[in-house]
CSV table of N, CA and C in Angstrom, one decimal:
chain,number,residue,atom,x,y,z
A,525,UNK,N,-1.4,-4.4,-11.9
A,525,UNK,CA,-2.8,-3.9,-12.0
A,525,UNK,C,-3.2,-3.9,-13.4
A,526,UNK,N,-2.3,-3.8,-14.4
A,526,UNK,CA,-2.7,-3.7,-15.8
A,526,UNK,C,-3.5,-4.9,-16.2
A,527,UNK,N,-3.2,-6.1,-15.7
A,527,UNK,CA,-3.8,-7.3,-16.1
A,527,UNK,C,-4.9,-7.8,-15.1
A,528,UNK,N,-5.1,-7.1,-14.1
A,528,UNK,CA,-6.0,-7.5,-13.0
A,528,UNK,C,-7.4,-7.1,-13.4
A,529,UNK,N,-8.3,-8.0,-13.0
A,529,UNK,CA,-9.8,-7.7,-13.2
A,529,UNK,C,-10.2,-6.7,-12.1
A,530,UNK,N,-11.3,-6.0,-12.3
A,530,UNK,CA,-11.9,-5.1,-11.3
A,530,UNK,C,-12.1,-5.8,-10.0
A,531,UNK,N,-12.5,-7.1,-10.0
A,531,UNK,CA,-12.7,-7.9,-8.8
A,531,UNK,C,-11.4,-8.1,-8.1
A,532,UNK,N,-10.4,-8.4,-8.8
A,532,UNK,CA,-9.1,-8.6,-8.2
A,532,UNK,C,-8.6,-7.3,-7.5
A,533,UNK,N,-8.7,-6.2,-8.2
A,533,UNK,CA,-8.3,-4.9,-7.6
A,533,UNK,C,-9.1,-4.6,-6.4
A,534,UNK,N,-10.4,-4.8,-6.5
A,534,UNK,CA,-11.3,-4.5,-5.4
A,534,UNK,C,-10.9,-5.4,-4.2
A,535,UNK,N,-10.6,-6.7,-4.5
A,535,UNK,CA,-10.3,-7.7,-3.4
A,535,UNK,C,-9.0,-7.3,-2.8
A,536,UNK,N,-8.0,-6.9,-3.6
A,536,UNK,CA,-6.7,-6.5,-3.0
A,536,UNK,C,-6.8,-5.4,-2.0
A,537,UNK,N,-7.6,-4.3,-2.4
A,537,UNK,CA,-7.7,-3.2,-1.5
A,537,UNK,C,-8.6,-3.5,-0.3
A,538,UNK,N,-9.5,-4.4,-0.5
A,538,UNK,CA,-10.3,-4.8,0.7
A,538,UNK,C,-9.4,-5.6,1.7
A,539,UNK,N,-8.5,-6.4,1.1
A,539,UNK,CA,-7.5,-7.1,2.0
A,539,UNK,C,-6.6,-6.1,2.7
A,540,UNK,N,-6.2,-5.0,2.0
A,540,UNK,CA,-5.3,-4.0,2.6
A,540,UNK,C,-6.1,-3.4,3.8
A,541,UNK,N,-7.3,-3.1,3.6
A,541,UNK,CA,-8.2,-2.5,4.7
A,541,UNK,C,-8.3,-3.5,5.8
A,542,UNK,N,-8.5,-4.8,5.5
A,542,UNK,CA,-8.6,-5.8,6.6
A,542,UNK,C,-7.3,-5.9,7.4
A,543,UNK,N,-6.2,-5.9,6.7
A,543,UNK,CA,-4.9,-6.0,7.4
A,543,UNK,C,-4.7,-4.7,8.3
A,544,UNK,N,-5.1,-3.6,7.8
A,544,UNK,CA,-5.0,-2.4,8.7
A,544,UNK,C,-5.9,-2.5,9.9
A,545,UNK,N,-7.1,-3.0,9.7
A,545,UNK,CA,-8.1,-3.2,10.8
A,545,UNK,C,-7.5,-4.3,11.8
A,546,UNK,N,-7.0,-5.4,11.3
A,546,UNK,CA,-6.4,-6.4,12.1
A,546,UNK,C,-5.3,-5.9,13.0
A,547,UNK,N,-4.6,-4.9,12.5
A,547,UNK,CA,-3.4,-4.4,13.3
A,547,UNK,C,-3.8,-3.1,14.0
A,548,UNK,N,-5.1,-2.8,14.1
A,548,UNK,CA,-5.5,-1.6,14.9
A,548,UNK,C,-5.0,-0.3,14.3
A,549,UNK,N,-5.0,-0.2,13.0
A,549,UNK,CA,-4.5,1.1,12.4
A,549,UNK,C,-5.6,2.0,12.0
A,550,UNK,N,-6.8,1.5,11.9
A,550,UNK,CA,-7.9,2.3,11.2
A,550,UNK,C,-8.3,3.5,12.0
A,551,UNK,N,-8.4,3.4,13.4
A,551,UNK,CA,-8.9,4.5,14.2
A,551,UNK,C,-8.1,5.8,14.0
A,552,UNK,N,-6.8,5.8,14.1
A,552,UNK,CA,-6.0,7.0,14.0
A,552,UNK,C,-5.5,7.2,12.6
A,553,UNK,N,-5.7,6.3,11.7
A,553,UNK,CA,-5.3,6.5,10.3
A,553,UNK,C,-4.0,5.8,10.0
A,554,UNK,N,-3.9,5.5,8.7
A,554,UNK,CA,-2.7,4.8,8.2
A,554,UNK,C,-2.4,5.3,6.8
A,555,UNK,N,-1.2,5.0,6.3
A,555,UNK,CA,-0.8,5.4,5.0
A,555,UNK,C,-0.4,4.1,4.3
A,556,UNK,N,-0.7,4.1,3.0
A,556,UNK,CA,-0.2,3.0,2.2
A,556,UNK,C,0.7,3.6,1.1
A,557,UNK,N,1.8,2.9,0.8
A,557,UNK,CA,2.8,3.3,-0.2
A,557,UNK,C,3.0,2.1,-1.1
A,558,UNK,N,2.8,2.4,-2.4
A,558,UNK,CA,3.0,1.4,-3.4
A,558,UNK,C,4.3,1.6,-4.1
A,559,UNK,N,5.1,0.5,-4.3
A,559,UNK,CA,6.3,0.5,-5.1
A,559,UNK,C,6.2,-0.4,-6.3
A,560,UNK,N,6.7,0.1,-7.4
A,560,UNK,CA,6.8,-0.7,-8.6
A,560,UNK,C,7.8,-0.1,-9.6
A,561,UNK,N,8.7,-0.9,-9.9
A,561,UNK,CA,9.7,-0.5,-11.0
A,561,UNK,C,11.1,-0.1,-10.4
A,562,UNK,N,11.9,0.1,-11.4
A,562,UNK,CA,13.3,0.5,-11.1
A,562,UNK,C,13.4,1.8,-10.3
A,563,UNK,N,12.7,2.8,-10.7
A,563,UNK,CA,12.8,4.1,-10.0
A,563,UNK,C,12.2,4.0,-8.6
A,564,UNK,N,11.5,3.0,-8.3
A,564,UNK,CA,11.1,2.8,-6.9
A,564,UNK,C,12.1,1.9,-6.1
A,565,UNK,N,13.2,1.6,-6.7
A,565,UNK,CA,14.3,0.9,-6.0
A,565,UNK,C,14.1,-0.6,-6.1
A,566,UNK,N,13.3,-1.1,-7.0
A,566,UNK,CA,13.1,-2.6,-7.1
A,566,UNK,C,14.1,-3.2,-8.0
A,567,UNK,N,14.6,-4.3,-7.6
A,567,UNK,CA,15.5,-5.1,-8.4
A,567,UNK,C,14.7,-6.2,-9.1
A,568,UNK,N,13.7,-6.7,-8.5
A,568,UNK,CA,12.8,-7.7,-9.1
A,568,UNK,C,11.4,-7.1,-9.3
A,569,UNK,N,11.0,-6.8,-10.5
A,569,UNK,CA,9.7,-6.1,-10.7
A,569,UNK,C,8.5,-6.9,-10.2
A,570,UNK,N,7.8,-6.2,-9.3
A,570,UNK,CA,6.5,-6.7,-8.8
A,570,UNK,C,5.8,-5.6,-8.1
A,571,UNK,N,4.5,-5.7,-7.9
A,571,UNK,CA,3.7,-4.7,-7.2
A,571,UNK,C,3.6,-5.1,-5.8
A,572,UNK,N,3.8,-4.2,-4.9
A,572,UNK,CA,3.5,-4.4,-3.5
A,572,UNK,C,3.3,-3.1,-2.8
A,573,UNK,N,2.7,-3.2,-1.6
A,573,UNK,CA,2.5,-2.0,-0.8
A,573,UNK,C,3.1,-2.2,0.6
A,574,UNK,N,3.3,-1.0,1.2
A,574,UNK,CA,3.6,-1.0,2.6
A,574,UNK,C,2.5,-0.3,3.3
A,575,UNK,N,2.2,-0.7,4.5
A,575,UNK,CA,1.2,-0.1,5.4
A,575,UNK,C,1.9,0.5,6.6
A,576,UNK,N,1.7,1.8,6.8
A,576,UNK,CA,2.3,2.5,7.9
A,576,UNK,C,1.3,3.0,8.8
A,577,UNK,N,1.5,3.0,10.1
A,577,UNK,CA,0.6,3.5,11.1
A,577,UNK,C,1.1,3.4,12.5
A,578,UNK,N,0.2,3.7,13.5
A,578,UNK,CA,0.5,3.6,14.9
A,578,UNK,C,1.4,4.8,15.4
A,579,UNK,N,1.7,5.7,14.5
A,579,UNK,CA,2.5,6.9,15.0
A,579,UNK,C,2.2,8.0,14.0
A,580,UNK,N,2.5,9.2,14.4
A,580,UNK,CA,2.3,10.3,13.4
A,580,UNK,C,3.3,10.1,12.2
A,581,UNK,N,2.8,10.3,11.0
A,581,UNK,CA,3.6,10.0,9.8
A,581,UNK,C,4.2,11.2,9.2
A,582,UNK,N,3.8,12.4,9.6
A,582,UNK,CA,4.4,13.6,9.1
A,582,UNK,C,3.9,13.9,7.7
A,583,UNK,N,4.4,14.8,7.0
A,583,UNK,CA,3.9,15.2,5.7
A,583,UNK,C,4.2,14.2,4.6
A,584,UNK,N,3.5,14.3,3.5
A,584,UNK,CA,3.7,13.4,2.4
A,584,UNK,C,5.1,13.6,1.9
A,585,UNK,N,5.6,12.6,1.1
A,585,UNK,CA,6.9,12.7,0.5
A,585,UNK,C,6.9,13.8,-0.6
A,586,UNK,N,7.9,14.6,-0.6
A,586,UNK,CA,8.0,15.6,-1.6
A,586,UNK,C,9.4,15.7,-2.3
A,587,UNK,N,9.4,16.1,-3.5
A,587,UNK,CA,10.7,16.2,-4.2
A,587,UNK,C,11.3,17.5,-3.8
A,588,UNK,N,12.6,17.5,-3.6
A,588,UNK,CA,13.3,18.7,-3.3
A,588,UNK,C,14.5,18.9,-4.3
């Protein structure tokens, strides 16, 4: 995202919303999770997201 233009960032999140809509996740809600870097468990650095839905997702992740 550091090198992305505003239009690229906008387009990326519009695409996320479209994927969620295409998979019937919008009505009851969905969660997106972004991973980036070593502390996120990545071996090959890159930005990506996961889209979760179609079931209750429970509370947000918390440190204990």
